[in-house]
GROMACS .gro file of C-alpha atoms in nm:
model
  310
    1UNK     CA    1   3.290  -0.873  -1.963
    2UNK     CA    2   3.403  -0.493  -2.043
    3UNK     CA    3   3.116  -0.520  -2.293
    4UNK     CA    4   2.870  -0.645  -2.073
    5UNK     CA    5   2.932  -0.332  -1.794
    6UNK     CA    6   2.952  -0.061  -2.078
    7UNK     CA    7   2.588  -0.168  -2.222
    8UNK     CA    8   2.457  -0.330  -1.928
    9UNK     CA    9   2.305  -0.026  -1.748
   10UNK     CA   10   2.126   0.146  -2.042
   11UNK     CA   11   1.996  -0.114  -2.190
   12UNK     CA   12   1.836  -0.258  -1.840
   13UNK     CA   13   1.676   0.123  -1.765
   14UNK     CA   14   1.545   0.170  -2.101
   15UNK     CA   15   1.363  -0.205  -2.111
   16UNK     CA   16   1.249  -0.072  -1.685
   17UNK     CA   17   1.112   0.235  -1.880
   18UNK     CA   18   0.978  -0.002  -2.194
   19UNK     CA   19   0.593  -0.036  -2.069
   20UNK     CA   20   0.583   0.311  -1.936
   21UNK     CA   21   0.660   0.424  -2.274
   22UNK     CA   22   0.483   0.226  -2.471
   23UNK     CA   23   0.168   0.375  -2.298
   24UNK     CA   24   0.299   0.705  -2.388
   25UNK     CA   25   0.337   0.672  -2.730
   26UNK     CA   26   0.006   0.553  -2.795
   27UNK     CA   27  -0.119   0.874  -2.588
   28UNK     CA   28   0.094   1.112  -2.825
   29UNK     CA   29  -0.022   0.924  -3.189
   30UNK     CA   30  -0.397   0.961  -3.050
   31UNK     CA   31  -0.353   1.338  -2.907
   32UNK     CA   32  -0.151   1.534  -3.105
   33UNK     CA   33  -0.057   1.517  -3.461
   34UNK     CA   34   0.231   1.364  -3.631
   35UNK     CA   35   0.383   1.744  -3.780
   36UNK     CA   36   0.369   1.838  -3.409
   37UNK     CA   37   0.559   1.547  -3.221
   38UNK     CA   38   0.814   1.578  -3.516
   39UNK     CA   39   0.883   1.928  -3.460
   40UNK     CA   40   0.861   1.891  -3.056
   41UNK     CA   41   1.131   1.587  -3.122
   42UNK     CA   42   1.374   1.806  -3.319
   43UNK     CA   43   1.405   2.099  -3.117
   44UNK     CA   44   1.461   1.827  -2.834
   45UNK     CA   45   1.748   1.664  -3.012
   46UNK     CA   46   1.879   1.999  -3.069
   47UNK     CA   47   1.873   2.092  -2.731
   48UNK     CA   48   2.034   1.739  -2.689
   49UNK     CA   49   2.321   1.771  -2.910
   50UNK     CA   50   2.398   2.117  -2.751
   51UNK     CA   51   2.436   1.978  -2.426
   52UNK     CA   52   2.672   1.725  -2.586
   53UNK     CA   53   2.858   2.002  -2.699
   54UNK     CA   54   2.892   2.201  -2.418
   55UNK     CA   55   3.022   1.885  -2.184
   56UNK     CA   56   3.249   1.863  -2.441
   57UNK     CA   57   3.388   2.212  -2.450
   58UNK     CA   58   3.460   2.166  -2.071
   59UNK     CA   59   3.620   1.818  -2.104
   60UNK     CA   60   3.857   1.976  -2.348
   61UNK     CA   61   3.961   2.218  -2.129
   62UNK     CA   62   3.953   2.036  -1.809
   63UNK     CA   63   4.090   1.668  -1.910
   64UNK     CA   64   4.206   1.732  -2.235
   65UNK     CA   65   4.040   1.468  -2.383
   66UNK     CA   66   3.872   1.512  -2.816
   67UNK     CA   67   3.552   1.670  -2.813
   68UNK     CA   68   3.419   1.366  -3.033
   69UNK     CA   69   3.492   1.130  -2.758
   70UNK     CA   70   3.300   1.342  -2.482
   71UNK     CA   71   3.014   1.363  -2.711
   72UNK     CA   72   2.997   1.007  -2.755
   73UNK     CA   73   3.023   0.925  -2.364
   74UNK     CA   74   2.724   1.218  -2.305
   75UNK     CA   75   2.499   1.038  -2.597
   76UNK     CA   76   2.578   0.702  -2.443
   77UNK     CA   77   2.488   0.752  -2.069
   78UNK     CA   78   2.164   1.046  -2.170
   79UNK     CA   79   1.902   0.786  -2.135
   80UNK     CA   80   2.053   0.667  -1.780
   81UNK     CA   81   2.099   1.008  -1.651
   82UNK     CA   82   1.727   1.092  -1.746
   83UNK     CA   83   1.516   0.793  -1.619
   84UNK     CA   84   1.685   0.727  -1.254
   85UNK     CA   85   1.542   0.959  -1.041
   86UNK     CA   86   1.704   1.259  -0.847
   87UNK     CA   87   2.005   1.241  -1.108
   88UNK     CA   88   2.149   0.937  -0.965
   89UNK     CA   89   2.242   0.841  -1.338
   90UNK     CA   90   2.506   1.093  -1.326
   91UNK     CA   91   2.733   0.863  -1.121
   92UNK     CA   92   2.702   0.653  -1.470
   93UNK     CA   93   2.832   0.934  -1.647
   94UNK     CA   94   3.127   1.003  -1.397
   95UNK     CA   95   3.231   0.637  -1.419
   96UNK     CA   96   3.191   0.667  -1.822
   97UNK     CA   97   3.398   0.963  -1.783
   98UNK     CA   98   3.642   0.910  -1.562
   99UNK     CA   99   3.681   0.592  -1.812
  100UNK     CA  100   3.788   0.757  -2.125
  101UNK     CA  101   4.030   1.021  -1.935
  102UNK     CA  102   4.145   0.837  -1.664
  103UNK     CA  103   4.153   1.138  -1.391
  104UNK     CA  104   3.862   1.064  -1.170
  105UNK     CA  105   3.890   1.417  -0.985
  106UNK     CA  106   3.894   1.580  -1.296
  107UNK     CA  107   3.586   1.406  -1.436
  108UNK     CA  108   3.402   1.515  -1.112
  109UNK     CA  109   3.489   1.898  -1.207
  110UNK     CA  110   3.388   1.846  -1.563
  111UNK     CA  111   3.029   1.713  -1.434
  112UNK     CA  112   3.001   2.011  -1.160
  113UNK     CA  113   3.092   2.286  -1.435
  114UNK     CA  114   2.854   2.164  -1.673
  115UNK     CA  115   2.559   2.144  -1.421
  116UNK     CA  116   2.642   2.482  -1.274
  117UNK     CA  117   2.514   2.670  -1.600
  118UNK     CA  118   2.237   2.491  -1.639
  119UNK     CA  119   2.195   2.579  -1.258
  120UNK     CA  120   2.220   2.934  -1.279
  121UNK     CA  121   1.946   2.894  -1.605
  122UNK     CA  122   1.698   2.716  -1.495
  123UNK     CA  123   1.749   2.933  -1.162
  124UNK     CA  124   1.719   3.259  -1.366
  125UNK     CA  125   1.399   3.120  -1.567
  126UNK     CA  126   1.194   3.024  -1.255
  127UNK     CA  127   1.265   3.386  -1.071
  128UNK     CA  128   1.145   3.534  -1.432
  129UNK     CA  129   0.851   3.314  -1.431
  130UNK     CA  130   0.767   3.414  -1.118
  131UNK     CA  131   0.739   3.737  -1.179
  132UNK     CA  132   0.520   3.731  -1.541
  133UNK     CA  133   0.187   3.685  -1.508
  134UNK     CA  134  -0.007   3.383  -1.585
  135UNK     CA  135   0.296   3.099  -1.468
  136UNK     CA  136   0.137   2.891  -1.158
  137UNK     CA  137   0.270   2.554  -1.044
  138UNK     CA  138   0.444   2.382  -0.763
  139UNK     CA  139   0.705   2.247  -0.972
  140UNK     CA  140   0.888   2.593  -1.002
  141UNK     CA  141   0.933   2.660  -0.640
  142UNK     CA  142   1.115   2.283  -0.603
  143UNK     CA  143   1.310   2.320  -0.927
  144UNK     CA  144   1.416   2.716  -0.822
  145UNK     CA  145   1.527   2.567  -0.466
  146UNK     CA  146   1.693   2.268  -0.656
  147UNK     CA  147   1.944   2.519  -0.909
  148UNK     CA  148   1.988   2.761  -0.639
  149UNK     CA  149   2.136   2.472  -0.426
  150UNK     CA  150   2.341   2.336  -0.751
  151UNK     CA  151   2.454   2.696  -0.777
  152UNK     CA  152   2.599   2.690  -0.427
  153UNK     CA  153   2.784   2.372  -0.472
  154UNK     CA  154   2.905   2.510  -0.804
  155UNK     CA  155   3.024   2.826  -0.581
  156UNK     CA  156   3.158   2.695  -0.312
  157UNK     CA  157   3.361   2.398  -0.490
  158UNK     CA  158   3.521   2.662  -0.719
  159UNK     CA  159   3.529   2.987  -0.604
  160UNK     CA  160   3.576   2.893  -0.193
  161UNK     CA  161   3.686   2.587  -0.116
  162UNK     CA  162   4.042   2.604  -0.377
  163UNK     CA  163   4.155   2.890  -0.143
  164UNK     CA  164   4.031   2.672   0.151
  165UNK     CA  165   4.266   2.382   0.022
  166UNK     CA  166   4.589   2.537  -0.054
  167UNK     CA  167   4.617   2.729   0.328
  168UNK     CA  168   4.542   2.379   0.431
  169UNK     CA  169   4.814   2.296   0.227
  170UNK     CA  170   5.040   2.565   0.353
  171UNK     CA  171   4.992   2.429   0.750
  172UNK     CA  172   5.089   2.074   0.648
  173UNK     CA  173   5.363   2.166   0.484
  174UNK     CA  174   5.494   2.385   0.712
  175UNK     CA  175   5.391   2.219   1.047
  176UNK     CA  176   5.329   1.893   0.967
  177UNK     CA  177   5.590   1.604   0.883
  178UNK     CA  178   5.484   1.228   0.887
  179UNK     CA  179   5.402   0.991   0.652
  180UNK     CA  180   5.048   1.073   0.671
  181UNK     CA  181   5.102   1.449   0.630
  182UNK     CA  182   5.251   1.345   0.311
  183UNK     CA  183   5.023   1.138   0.202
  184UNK     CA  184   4.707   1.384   0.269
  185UNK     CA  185   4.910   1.643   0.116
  186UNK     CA  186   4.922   1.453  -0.202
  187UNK     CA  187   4.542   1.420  -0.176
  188UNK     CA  188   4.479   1.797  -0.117
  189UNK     CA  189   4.695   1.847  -0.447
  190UNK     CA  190   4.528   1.664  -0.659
  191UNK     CA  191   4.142   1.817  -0.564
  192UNK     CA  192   4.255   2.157  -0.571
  193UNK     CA  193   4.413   2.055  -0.915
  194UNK     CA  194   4.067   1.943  -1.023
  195UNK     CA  195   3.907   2.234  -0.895
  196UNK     CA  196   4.106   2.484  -0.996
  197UNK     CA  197   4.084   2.315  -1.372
  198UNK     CA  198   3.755   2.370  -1.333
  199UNK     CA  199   3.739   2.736  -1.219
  200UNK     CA  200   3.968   2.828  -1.530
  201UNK     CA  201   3.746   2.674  -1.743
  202UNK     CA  202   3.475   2.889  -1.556
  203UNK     CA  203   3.607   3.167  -1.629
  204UNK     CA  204   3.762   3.139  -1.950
  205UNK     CA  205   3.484   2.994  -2.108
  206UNK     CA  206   3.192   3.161  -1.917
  207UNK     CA  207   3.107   3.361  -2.224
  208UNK     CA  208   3.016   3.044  -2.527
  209UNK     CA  209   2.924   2.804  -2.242
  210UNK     CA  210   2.637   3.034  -2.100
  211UNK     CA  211   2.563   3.087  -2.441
  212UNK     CA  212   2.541   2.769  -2.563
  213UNK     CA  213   2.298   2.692  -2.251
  214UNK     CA  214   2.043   2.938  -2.311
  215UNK     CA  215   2.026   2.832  -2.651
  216UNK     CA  216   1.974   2.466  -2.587
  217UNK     CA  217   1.705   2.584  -2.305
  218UNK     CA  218   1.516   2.805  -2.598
  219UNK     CA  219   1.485   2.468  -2.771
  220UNK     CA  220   1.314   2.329  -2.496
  221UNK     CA  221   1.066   2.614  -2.483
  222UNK     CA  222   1.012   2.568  -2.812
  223UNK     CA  223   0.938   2.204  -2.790
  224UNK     CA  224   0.688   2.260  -2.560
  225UNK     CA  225   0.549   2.592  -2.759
  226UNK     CA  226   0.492   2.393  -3.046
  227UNK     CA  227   0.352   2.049  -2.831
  228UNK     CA  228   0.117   2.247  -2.626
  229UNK     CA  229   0.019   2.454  -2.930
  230UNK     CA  230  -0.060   2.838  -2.887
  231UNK     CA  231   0.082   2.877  -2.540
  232UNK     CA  232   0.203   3.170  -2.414
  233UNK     CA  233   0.585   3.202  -2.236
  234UNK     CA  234   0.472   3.157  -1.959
  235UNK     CA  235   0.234   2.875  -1.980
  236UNK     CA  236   0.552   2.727  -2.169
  237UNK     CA  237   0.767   2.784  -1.903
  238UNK     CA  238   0.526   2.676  -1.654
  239UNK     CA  239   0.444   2.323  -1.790
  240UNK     CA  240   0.829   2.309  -1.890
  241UNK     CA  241   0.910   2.341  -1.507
  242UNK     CA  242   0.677   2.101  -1.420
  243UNK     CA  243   0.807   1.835  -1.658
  244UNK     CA  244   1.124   1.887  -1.543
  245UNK     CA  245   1.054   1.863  -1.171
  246UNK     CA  246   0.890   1.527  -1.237
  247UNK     CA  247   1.162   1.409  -1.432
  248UNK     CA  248   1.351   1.480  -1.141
  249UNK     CA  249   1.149   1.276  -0.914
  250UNK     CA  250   1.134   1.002  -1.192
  251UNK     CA  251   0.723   1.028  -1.225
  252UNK     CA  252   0.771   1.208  -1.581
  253UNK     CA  253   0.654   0.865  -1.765
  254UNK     CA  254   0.442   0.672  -1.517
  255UNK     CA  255   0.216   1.018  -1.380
  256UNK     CA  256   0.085   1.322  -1.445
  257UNK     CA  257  -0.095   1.480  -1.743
  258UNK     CA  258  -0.105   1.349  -2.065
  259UNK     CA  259   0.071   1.650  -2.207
  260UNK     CA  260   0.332   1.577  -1.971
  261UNK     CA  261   0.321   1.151  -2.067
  262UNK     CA  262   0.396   1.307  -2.435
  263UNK     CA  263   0.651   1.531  -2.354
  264UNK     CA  264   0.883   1.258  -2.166
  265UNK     CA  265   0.759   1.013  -2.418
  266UNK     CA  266   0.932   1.226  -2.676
  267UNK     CA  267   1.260   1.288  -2.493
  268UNK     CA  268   1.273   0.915  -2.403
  269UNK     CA  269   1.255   0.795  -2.768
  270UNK     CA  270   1.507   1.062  -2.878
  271UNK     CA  271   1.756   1.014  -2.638
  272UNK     CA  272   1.730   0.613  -2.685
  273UNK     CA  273   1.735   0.695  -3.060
  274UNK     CA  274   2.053   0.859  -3.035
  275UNK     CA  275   2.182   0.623  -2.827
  276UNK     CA  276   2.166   0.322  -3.085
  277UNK     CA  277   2.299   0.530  -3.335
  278UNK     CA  278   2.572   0.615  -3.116
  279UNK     CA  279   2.659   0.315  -2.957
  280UNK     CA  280   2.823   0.132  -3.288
  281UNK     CA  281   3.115   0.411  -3.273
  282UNK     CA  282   3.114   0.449  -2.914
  283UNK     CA  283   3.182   0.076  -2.790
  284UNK     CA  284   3.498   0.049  -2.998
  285UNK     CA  285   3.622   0.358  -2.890
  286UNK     CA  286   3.569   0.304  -2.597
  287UNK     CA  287   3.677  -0.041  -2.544
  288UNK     CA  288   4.027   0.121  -2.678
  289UNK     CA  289   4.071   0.373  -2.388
  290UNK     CA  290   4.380   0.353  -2.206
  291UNK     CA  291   4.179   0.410  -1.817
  292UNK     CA  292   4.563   0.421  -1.675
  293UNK     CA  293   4.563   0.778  -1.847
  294UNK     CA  294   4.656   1.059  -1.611
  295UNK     CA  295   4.606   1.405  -1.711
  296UNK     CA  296   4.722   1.520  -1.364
  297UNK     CA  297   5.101   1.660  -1.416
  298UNK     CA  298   5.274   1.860  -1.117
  299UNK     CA  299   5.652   1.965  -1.297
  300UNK     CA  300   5.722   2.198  -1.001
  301UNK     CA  301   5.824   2.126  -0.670
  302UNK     CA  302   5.509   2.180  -0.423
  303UNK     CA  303   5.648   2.457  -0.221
  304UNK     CA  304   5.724   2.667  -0.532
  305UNK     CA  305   5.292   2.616  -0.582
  306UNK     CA  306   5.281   2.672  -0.229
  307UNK     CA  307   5.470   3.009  -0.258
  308UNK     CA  308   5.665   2.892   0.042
  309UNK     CA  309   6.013   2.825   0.095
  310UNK     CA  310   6.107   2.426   0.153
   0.00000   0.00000   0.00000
């Protein structure tokens, strides 16, 4: 039954996507050349394996769980967190998460830090293209207002709202002394815990995770560079944004250019690539998990992390 949930998901979303993409592919054989689609697919699975590595940076820091393992989970649950629309496949990857380390909260931070630098990015790149001359196209005005609002969250869950938490904290412990009070108290704890996990990670590891995302966003440029063949930045950028707005609206297969058919068609058959060679080392690993894990340890009394007196 375990089985059956772990593989269920992906492998119903990628048959959904199955017609879609077999459309696509004979689009890309009969438009661009085989050299081309080869090169466009590795500097996507580049780009891919960075983002594995970069979740996993965070999860080691965060939940303390092996870098292999958080690679794994982020190759298993790619294909689901690209074709459902609006992102609604990360939930798969929390739950795949939150699986291997057992500290739901925590797996919630790890998810927020890692989309906060591609946030602040993709946010970056669509003021730039703005600016340069020759980059048109709806799609960067809904992507720039999408990272600017995943930079807020990012901001306010780890920069405002730990603050927020612990003088909470401080007027229930101080004012406050039924059951309930308790028992929210405990609550409080363990989301600042979480978030504050996460804002050390922030800013302890601002320097090789920003890095690490403009590198794996250069790959994607490339990609498209070397699909759309003798592009300038800008034109790059442009269509870029625009493939990546429509795979946000999950239209990236079924509409648009054909350009834009070949370019999801390509990321599609790489991630699902990955995913069956990754799946044969991932299921009994993760069939072996101990969920009951908690990473969540609080030695000292809570007024002493308070800084009040008891």
């Amino acid at each position: 039954m375990r089985l059956v949930l772990i593989l269920g998901l992906p492998i119903a979303v990628m048959a959904l996507a199955l017609p879609q993409l077999t459309t696509g592919v004979v689009t890309s054989t009969a438009e661009v050349s085989p050299t081309t689609l080869l090169l466009a697919a590795g500097f996507y699975a580049l780009a891919h394996g960075l983002r594995a590595v970069r979740l996993a940076i965070v999860s080691a820091s965060v939940l303390g769980t092996s870098l292999r393992t958080v690679a794994m989970v982020h190759f298993h649950t790619a294909p689901v967190v690209y074709l459902i629309p609006w992102k609604l496949g990360e939930l798969y990857r929390y739950e795949e998460l939150t699986a291997v380390s057992g500290a739901p909260s925590r797996s919630l931070a790890v998810l927020l830090v890692d989309r906060c630098f591609d946030a602040v990015v993709i946010a970056t790149a669509c003021i730039a293209l703005m600016i340069l001359p020759g980059s048109t196209g709806t799609g960067l005005w809904r992507l720039l207002a999408v990272a600017l609002v995943a930079s807020f969250v990012g901001v306010f869950a780890f920069v405002i709202l730990p603050p927020a938490i612990r003088s909470g904290q401080k007027y229930i412990f101080l004012e406050k002394t039924s059951p309930r009070a308790r028992a929210t108290m405990r609550g409080l704890e363990l989301i600042h815990d979480s978030l504050d996990a996460g804002a050390r990670t922030l800013r302890g590891k601002v320097a090789i995770l920003l890095s690490l995302s403009v590198t794996l966003w250069c790959f994607e440029l490339l990609g498209v560079v070397v699909l759309i063949g003798g592009a300038t930045m800008a034109n790059a950028g442009t269509f870029l944004s625009t493939a990546l707005s429509a795979s946000l609206t999950g239209s990236a297969v079924a509409g648009g250019s054909s350009l834009l058919r070949i370019h999801s068609t390509i990321a599609i058959i790489c991630l699902c690539l990955i995913w069956l060679a990754n799946i044969a080392v991932y299921i009994p690993r993760r069939l072996g998990q101990q969920s009951s894990r908690s990473v969540a340890r609080f030695p000292q009394p809570l007024s002493s992390r308070l800084n009040v007196r008891a």
